[in-house]
CSV table of C-alpha atoms in Angstrom, one decimal:
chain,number,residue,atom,x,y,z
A,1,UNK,CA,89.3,104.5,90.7
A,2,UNK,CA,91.7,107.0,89.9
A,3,UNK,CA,95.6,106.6,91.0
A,4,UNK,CA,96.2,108.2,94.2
A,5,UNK,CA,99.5,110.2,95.3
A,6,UNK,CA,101.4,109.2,98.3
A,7,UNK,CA,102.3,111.7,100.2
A,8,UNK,CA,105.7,110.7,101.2
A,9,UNK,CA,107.4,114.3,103.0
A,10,UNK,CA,109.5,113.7,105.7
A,11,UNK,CA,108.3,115.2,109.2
A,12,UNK,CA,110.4,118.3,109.7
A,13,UNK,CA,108.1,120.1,111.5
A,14,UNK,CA,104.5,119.0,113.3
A,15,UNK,CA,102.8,122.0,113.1
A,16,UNK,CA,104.2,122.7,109.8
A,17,UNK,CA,103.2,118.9,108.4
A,18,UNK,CA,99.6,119.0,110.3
A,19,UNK,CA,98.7,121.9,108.6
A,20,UNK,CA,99.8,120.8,105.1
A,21,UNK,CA,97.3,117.9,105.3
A,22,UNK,CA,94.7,120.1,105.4
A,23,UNK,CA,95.9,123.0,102.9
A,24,UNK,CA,96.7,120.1,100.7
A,25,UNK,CA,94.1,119.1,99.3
A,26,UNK,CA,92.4,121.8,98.8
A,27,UNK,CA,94.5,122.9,96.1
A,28,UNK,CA,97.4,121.1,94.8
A,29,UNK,CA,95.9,117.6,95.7
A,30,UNK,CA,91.6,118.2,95.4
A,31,UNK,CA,90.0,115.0,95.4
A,32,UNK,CA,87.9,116.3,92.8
A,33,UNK,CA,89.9,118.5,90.4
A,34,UNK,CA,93.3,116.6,90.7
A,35,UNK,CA,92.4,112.9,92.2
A,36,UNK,CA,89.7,112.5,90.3
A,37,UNK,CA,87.7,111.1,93.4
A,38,UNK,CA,84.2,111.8,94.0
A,39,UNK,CA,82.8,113.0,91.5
A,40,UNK,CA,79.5,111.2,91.4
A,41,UNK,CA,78.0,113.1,94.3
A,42,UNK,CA,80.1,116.0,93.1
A,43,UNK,CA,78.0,116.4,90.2
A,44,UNK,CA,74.2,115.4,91.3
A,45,UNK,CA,73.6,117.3,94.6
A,46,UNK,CA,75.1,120.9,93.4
A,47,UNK,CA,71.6,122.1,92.0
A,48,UNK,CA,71.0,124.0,95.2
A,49,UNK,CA,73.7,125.3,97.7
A,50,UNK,CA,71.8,124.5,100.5
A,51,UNK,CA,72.2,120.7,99.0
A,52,UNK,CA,75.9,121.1,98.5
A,53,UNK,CA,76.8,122.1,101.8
A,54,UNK,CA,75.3,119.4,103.7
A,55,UNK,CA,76.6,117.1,101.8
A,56,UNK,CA,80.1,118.4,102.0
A,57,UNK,CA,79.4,118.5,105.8
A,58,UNK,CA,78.7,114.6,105.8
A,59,UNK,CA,81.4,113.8,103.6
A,60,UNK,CA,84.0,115.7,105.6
A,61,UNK,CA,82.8,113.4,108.5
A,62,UNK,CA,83.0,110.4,107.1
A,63,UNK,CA,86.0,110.7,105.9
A,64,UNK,CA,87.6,112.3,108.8
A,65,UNK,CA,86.2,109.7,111.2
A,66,UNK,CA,86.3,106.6,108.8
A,67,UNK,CA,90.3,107.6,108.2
A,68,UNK,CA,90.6,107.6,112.2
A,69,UNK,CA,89.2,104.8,113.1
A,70,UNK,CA,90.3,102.3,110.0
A,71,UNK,CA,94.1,104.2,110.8
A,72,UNK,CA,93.6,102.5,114.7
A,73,UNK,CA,92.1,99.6,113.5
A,74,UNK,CA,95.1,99.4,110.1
A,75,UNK,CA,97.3,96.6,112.1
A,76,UNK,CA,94.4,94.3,113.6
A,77,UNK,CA,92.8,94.0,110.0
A,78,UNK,CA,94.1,91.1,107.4
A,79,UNK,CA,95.5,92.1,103.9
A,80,UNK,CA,92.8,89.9,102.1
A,81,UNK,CA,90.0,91.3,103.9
A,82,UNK,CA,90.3,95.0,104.2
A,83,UNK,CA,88.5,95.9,101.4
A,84,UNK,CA,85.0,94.9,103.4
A,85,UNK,CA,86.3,95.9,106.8
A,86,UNK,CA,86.6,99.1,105.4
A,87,UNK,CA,83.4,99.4,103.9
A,88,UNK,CA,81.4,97.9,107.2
A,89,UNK,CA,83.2,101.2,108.8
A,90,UNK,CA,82.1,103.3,106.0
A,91,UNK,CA,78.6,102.2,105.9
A,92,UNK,CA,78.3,102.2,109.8
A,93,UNK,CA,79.5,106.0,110.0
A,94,UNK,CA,77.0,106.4,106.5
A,95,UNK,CA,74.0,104.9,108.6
A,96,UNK,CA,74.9,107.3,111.9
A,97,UNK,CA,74.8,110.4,109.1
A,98,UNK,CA,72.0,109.8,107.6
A,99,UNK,CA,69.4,109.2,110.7
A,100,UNK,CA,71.2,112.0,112.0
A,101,UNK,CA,70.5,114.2,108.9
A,102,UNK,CA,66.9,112.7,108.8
A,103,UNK,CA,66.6,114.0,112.9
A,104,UNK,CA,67.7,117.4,111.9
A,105,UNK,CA,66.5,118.1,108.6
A,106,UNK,CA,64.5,116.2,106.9
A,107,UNK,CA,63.6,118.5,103.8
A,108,UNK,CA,66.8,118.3,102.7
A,109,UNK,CA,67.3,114.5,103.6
A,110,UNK,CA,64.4,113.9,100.9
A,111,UNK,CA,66.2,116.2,98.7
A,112,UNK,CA,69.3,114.2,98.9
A,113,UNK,CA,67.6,111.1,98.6
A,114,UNK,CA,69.9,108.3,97.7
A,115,UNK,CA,73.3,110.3,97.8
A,116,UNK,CA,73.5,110.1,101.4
A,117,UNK,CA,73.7,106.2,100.8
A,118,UNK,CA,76.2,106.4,98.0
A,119,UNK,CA,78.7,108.2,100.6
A,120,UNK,CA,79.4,104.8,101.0
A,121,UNK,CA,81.2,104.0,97.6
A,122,UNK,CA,82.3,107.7,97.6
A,123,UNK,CA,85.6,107.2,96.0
A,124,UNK,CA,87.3,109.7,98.0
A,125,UNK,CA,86.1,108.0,101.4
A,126,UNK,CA,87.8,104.3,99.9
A,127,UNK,CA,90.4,106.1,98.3
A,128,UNK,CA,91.8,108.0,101.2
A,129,UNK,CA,92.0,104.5,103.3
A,130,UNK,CA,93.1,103.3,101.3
A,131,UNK,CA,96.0,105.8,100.2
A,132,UNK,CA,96.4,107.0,103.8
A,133,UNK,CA,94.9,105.2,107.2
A,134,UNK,CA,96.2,102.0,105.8
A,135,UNK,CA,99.4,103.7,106.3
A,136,UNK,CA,99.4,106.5,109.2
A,137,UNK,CA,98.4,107.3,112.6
A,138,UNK,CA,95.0,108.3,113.5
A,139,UNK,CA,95.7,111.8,114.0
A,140,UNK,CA,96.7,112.7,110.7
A,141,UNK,CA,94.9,110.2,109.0
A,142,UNK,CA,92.0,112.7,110.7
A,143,UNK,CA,93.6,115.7,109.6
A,144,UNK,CA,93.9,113.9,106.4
A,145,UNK,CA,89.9,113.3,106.3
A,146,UNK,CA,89.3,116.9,106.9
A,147,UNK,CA,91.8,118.5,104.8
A,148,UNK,CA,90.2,116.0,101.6
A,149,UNK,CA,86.7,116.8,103.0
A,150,UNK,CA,87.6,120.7,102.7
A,151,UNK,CA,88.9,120.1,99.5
A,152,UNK,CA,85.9,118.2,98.4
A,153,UNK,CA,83.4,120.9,99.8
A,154,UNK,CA,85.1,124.0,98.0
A,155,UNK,CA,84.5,122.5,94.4
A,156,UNK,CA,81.1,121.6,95.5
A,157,UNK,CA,80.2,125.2,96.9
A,158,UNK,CA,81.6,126.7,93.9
A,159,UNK,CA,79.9,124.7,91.0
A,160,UNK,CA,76.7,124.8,93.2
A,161,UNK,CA,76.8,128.3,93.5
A,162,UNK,CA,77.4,129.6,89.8
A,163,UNK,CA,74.5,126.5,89.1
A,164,UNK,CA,72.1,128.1,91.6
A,165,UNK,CA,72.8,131.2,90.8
A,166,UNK,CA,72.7,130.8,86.9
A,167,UNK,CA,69.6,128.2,87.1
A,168,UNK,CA,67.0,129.3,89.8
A,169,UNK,CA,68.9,133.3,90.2
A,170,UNK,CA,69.2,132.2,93.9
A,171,UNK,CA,71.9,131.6,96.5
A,172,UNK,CA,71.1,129.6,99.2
A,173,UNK,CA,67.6,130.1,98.0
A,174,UNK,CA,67.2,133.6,98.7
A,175,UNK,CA,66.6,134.9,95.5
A,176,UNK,CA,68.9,137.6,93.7
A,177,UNK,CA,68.1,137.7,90.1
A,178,UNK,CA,64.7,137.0,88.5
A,179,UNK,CA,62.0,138.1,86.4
A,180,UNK,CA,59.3,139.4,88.7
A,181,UNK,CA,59.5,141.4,92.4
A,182,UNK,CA,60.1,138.7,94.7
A,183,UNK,CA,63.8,139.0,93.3
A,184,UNK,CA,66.8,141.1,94.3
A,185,UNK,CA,67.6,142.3,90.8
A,186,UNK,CA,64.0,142.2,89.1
A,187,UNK,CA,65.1,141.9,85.4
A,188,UNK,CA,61.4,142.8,84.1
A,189,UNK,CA,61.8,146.4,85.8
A,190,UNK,CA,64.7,147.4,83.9
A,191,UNK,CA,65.1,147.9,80.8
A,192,UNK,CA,68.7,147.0,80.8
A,193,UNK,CA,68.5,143.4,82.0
A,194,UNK,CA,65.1,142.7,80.2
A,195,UNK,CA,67.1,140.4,77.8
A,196,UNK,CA,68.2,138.1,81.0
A,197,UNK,CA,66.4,134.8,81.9
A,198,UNK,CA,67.3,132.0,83.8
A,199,UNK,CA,68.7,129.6,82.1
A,200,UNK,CA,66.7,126.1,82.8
A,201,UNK,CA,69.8,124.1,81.6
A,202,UNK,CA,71.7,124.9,84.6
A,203,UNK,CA,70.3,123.0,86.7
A,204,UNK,CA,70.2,119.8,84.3
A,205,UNK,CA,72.5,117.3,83.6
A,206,UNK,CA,74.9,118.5,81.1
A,207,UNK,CA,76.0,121.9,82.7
A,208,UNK,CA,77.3,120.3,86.1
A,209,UNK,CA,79.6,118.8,83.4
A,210,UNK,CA,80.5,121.5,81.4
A,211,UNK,CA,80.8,123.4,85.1
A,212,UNK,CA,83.2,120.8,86.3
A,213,UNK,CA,85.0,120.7,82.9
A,214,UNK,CA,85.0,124.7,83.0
A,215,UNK,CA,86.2,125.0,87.1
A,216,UNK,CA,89.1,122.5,85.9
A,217,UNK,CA,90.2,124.2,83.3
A,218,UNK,CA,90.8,127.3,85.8
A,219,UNK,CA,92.6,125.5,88.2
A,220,UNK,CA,94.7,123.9,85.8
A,221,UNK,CA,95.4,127.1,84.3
A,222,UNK,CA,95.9,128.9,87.5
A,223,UNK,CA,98.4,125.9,88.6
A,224,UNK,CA,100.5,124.7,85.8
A,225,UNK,CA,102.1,122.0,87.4
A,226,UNK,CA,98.5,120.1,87.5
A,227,UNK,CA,98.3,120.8,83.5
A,228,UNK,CA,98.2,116.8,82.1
A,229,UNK,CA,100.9,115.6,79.4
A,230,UNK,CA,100.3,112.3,78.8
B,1,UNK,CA,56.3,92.6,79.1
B,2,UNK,CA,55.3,95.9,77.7
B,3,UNK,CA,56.2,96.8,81.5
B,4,UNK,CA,59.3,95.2,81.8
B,5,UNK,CA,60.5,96.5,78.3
B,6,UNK,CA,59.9,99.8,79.2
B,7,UNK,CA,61.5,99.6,82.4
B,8,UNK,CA,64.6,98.3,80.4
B,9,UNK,CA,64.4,101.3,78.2
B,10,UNK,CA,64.0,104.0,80.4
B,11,UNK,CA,66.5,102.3,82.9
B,12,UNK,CA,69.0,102.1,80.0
B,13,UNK,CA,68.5,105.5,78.2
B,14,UNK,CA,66.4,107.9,79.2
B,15,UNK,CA,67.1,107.8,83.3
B,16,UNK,CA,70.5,106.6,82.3
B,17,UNK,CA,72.6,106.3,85.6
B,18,UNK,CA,76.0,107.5,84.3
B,19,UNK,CA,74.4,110.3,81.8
B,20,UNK,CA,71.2,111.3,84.0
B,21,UNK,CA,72.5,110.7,87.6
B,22,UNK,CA,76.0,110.8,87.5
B,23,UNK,CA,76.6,107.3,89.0
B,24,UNK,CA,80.0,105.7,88.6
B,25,UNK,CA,81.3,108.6,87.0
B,26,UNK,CA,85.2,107.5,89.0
B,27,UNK,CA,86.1,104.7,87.1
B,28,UNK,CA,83.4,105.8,84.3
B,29,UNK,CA,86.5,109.1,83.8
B,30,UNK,CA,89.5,107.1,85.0
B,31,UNK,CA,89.0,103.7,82.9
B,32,UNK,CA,87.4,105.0,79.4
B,33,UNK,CA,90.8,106.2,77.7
B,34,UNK,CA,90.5,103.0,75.7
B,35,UNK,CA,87.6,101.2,74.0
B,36,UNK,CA,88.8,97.7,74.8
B,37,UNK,CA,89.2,98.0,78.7
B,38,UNK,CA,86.0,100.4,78.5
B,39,UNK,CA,84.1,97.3,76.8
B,40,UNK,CA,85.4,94.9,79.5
B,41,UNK,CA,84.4,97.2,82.7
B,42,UNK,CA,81.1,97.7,80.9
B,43,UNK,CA,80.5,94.1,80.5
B,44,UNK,CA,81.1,93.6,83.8
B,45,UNK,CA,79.0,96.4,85.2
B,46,UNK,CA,76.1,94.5,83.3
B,47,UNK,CA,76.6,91.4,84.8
B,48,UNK,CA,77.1,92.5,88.3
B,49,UNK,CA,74.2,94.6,87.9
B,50,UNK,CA,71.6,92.3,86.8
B,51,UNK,CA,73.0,89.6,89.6
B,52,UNK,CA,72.5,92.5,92.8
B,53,UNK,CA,69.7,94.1,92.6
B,54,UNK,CA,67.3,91.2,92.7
B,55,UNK,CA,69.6,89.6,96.0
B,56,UNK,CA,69.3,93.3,97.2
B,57,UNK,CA,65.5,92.9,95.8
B,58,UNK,CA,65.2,89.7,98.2
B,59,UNK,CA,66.7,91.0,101.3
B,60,UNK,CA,64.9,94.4,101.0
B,61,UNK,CA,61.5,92.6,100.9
B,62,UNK,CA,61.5,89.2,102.7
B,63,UNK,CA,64.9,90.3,105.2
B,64,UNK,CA,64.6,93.7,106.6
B,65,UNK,CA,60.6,94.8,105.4
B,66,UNK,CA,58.3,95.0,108.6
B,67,UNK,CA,56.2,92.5,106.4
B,68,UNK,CA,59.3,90.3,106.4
B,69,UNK,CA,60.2,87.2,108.5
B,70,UNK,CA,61.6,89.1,111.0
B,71,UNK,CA,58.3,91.1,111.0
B,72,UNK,CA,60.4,94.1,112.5
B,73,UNK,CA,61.6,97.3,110.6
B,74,UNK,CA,65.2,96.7,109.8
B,75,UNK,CA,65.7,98.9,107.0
B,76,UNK,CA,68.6,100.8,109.2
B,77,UNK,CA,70.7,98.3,108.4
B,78,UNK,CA,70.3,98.3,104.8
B,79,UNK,CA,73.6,99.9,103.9
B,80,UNK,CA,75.7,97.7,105.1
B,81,UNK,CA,73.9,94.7,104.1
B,82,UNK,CA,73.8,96.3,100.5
B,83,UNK,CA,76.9,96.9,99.9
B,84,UNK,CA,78.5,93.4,101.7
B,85,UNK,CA,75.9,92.0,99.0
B,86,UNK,CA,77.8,93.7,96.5
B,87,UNK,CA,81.4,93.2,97.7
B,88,UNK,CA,80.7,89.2,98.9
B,89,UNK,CA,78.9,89.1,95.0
B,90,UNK,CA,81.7,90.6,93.2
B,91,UNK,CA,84.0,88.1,94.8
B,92,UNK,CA,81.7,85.5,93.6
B,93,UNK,CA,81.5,86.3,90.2
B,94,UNK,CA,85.1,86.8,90.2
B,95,UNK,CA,86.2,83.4,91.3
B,96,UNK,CA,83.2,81.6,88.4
B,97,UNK,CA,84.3,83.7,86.0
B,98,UNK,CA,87.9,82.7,87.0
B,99,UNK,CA,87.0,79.2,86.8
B,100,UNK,CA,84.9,79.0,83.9
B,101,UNK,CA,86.4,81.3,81.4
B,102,UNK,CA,89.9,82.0,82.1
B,103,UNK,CA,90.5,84.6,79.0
B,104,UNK,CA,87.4,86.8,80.0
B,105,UNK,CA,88.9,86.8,83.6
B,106,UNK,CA,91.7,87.7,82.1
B,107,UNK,CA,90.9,90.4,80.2
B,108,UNK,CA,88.8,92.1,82.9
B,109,UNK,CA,91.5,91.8,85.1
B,110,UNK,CA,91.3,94.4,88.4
B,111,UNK,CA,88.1,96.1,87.4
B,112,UNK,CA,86.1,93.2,88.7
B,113,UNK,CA,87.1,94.3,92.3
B,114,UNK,CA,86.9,97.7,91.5
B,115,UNK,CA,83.2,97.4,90.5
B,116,UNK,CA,82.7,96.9,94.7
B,117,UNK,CA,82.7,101.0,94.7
B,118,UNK,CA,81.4,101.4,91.8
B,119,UNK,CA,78.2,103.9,92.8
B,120,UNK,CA,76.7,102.7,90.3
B,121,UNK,CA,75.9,99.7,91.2
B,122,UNK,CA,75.1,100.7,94.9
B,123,UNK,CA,72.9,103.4,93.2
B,124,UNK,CA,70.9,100.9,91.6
B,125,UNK,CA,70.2,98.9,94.9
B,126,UNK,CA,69.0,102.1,96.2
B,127,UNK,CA,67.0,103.6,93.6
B,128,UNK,CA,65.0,100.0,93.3
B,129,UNK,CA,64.0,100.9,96.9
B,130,UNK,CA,63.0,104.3,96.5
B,131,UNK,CA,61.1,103.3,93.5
B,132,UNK,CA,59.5,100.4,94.9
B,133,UNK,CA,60.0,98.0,92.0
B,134,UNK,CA,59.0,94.4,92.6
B,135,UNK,CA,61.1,91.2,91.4
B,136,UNK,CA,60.8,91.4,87.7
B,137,UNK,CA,61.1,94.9,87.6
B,138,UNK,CA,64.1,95.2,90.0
B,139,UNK,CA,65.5,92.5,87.2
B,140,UNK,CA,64.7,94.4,83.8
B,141,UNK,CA,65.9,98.0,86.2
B,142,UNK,CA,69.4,96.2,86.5
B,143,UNK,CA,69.9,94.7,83.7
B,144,UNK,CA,69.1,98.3,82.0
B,145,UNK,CA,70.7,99.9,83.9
B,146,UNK,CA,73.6,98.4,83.3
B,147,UNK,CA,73.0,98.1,79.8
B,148,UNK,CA,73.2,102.1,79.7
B,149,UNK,CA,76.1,102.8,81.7
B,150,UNK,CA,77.7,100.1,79.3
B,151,UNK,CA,77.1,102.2,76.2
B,152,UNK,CA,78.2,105.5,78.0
B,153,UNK,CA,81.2,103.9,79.2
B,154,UNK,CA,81.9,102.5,75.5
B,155,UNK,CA,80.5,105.4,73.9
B,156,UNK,CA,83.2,107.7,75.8
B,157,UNK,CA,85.9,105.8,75.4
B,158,UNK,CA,85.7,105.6,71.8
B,159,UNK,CA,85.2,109.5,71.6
B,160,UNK,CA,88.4,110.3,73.9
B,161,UNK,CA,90.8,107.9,71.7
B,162,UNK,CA,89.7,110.4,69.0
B,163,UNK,CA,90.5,113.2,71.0
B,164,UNK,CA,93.9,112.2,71.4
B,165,UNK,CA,94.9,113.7,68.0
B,166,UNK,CA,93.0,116.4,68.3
B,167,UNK,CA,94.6,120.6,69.4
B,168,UNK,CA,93.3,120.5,73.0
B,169,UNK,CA,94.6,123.7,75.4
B,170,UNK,CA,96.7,122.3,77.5
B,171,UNK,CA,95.2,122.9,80.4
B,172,UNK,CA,91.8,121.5,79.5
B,173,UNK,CA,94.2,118.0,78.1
B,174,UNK,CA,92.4,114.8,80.0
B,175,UNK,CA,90.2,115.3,82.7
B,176,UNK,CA,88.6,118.8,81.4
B,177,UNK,CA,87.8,117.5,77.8
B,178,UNK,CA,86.3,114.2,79.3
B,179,UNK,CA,84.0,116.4,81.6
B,180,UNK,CA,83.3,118.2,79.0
B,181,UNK,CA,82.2,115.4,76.5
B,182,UNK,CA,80.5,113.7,78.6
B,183,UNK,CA,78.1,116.5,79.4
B,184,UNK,CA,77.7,116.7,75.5
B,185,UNK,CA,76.5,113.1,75.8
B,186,UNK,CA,74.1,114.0,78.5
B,187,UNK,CA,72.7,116.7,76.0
B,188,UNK,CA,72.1,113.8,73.5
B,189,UNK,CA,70.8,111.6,75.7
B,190,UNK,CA,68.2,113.9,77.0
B,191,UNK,CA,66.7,113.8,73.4
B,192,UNK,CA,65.1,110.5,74.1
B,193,UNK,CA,63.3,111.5,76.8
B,194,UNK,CA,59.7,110.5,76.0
B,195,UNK,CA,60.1,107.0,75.0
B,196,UNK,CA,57.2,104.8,76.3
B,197,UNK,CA,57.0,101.4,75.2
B,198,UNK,CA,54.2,100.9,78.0
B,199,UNK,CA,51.7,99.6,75.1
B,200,UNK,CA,54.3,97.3,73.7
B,201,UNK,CA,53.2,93.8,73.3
B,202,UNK,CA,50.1,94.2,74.4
């Protein structure tokens, strides 16, 4: 697991701190990009959008509510044991997700198959408690879920997106670009576009990597401070 | 045995669950920046493996089946029966190796607890449900699997101490290169796709 950063400000202001929890980790602090946390699920549901969001949905809750209630329960719970009190939380909140997502839609359950499961060992889920409701109250260790669950999502959406988009020439399966009429842009029409196909590798493997690598390498350039020296 | 061979080989290479489903890629990116703690984690992946799946095999099948001694349907609790599997296993493995071999203890040091949330190994348990396996299989499917995300793990960590010497940009130092070569690794991976040692031994 990747080394976590405390976030040690002093309360000055509530509003001002609350909101920082959130804005956080989007950015300067993304579980993905930064932390390093997640990245398992990161890379295998982004095929499809519709995929991506979903599961950034059920992340952000488990996090959020698995922060809140190990952050009430952090006093009651023994040093030696945490480690499986905490995962007994996660995997009940995983379990109430997932019959939930079966309930409402189960296309896309099947379609997420085992990832739903693997929320459970979802470093940022472990990593947050660890890093934060061992150590806060449940309010912000809350805000603290949903700010690393927002965080979390916005990678997701993007690299979903331009793999959607580039792989299958849809977004959120309506389709924009394409070789025949059912598409927005039909490529075989024009004569300008007739070079462009959809590029199969997208939606394999290898390009969530180079993807990931690529969306990095923005941030990193966009933010300097997050550029790594070692 | 042609079976279970093949079942070893595709677990281990071709359906490869760091390079073809992205499982344990935390401590698969955080732990491979060198080849001798990479080797250990790997080793330990192996072992932990092979050991869970069939206990996850058993309590799948004879625990919470509707054909099981229960004789209700109790797969809803199969998540957290999995993964306190995994975590009471861990600890298990952790205290005989302790006992029994001091200096491979020692050099594993904290990534046998960290192997708990490994998804990886939780993946496996899973993906032995969903593809029904039965004993011997869900054996040969661990032990492959863990096989392969050894040799990615290794494979990795040998190619970023390399990269250490190399003119990176600066912003793509670490992190972004890693991504980036490990997706080349997918690529190369993908080329043995194919593989079927069905007929072997037979």
């Amino acid at each position: 697991m990747a080394e976590v950063k405390e976030k040690n400000a002093p309360a000055v202001e509530f509003g001002k701190e609350e909101r920082k929890l959130i804005t956080d980790p989007i950015n300067d602090n993304n579980p993905i990009t930064v932390q390093i946390l997640g990245i398992c699920s990161a890379l295998a549901v982004t095929t499809l959008m519709n995929k991506a969001l979903v599961m950034a949905i059920a992340v952000t809750a488990v996090t959020a509510l698995s922060n809140m209630v190990t952050s009430a329960l952090r006093n009651a719970i023994p040093k030696q044991v945490r480690m499986i009190v905490q995962l007994v939380i996660v995997a009940t909140l995983v379990t109430i997700v997932e019959l939930t997502l079966k309930a409402l839609n189960y296309p896309i359950y099947k379609d997420l198959s085992v990832f739903i499961g693997l929320i459970i060992t979802n470093c940022i889920v472990m990593g947050r408690l660890e890093a934060y409701a061992m150590a806060n109250r449940p309010w912000r260790s809350f805000l603290d879920g949903i700010g690393n669950g927002l965080g979390y999502g916005v990678i997701l959406i993007i690299v979903a997106f331009i793999r959607e988009l580039f792989g299958k020439g849809s977004v959120f399966n309506f389709k924009v670009i394409g070789p025949n009429a059912e598409y927005l842009i039909n490529t075989a029409s024009s004569p300008l576009l007739s070079w462009y196909t959809n590029n199969n590798l997208m939606v394999l493997f290898p390009s969530a990597m180079f993807v990931i690598g690529i969306v990095i390498w923005a941030h990193r350039a966009w933010n300097k401070k997050l550029v790594d020296i070692s | 045995m042609g079976e279970l061979a093949n079942i070893f080989i595709k677990s281990a290479f071709i359906e490869n669950l760091a390079l073809s489903y992205f499982l344990g890629m935390c401590s698969f990116l955080a732990v491979s920046k060198s080849v001798k703690t990479a080797f250990g984690l790997g080793l330990a992946v192996i072992f932990v493996q092979g050991i869970t799946i069939p206990v996850n095999w058993f309590i799948n099948y004879i625990i919470l089946s509707e054909n099981g001694i229960f004789g209700t349907d109790l797969t809803f609790l199969r998540f957290i029966l999995f993964i306190s599997v995994i975590a009471a296993m861990v600890q298990l493995v952790e205290m005989v190796v302790e006992k029994y071999s001091p200096s491979l203890y020692n050099s594993l040091g904290i990534f046998l607890p960290l192997i708990t949330v490994n998804c990886a190994i939780l993946g496996g348990s899973l993906f032995m449900v969903s593809k029904e396996y039965n004993f011997s299989q869900s054996l040969s499917f661990g032990l492959g699997g863990g096989f392969g995300w050894f040799l990615a793990i290794v494979a990795i960590a040998a190619i970023r101490e390399k990269m250490r010497y190399s003119n990176v940009p600066p912003a793509l130092r670490g992190l972004g290169m890693a991504f980036i070569l490990t997706g080349m690794m997918g690529m190369a991976f993908m080329s043995l796709m194919g593989i079927d040692l069905t007929s072997f031994g037979k």
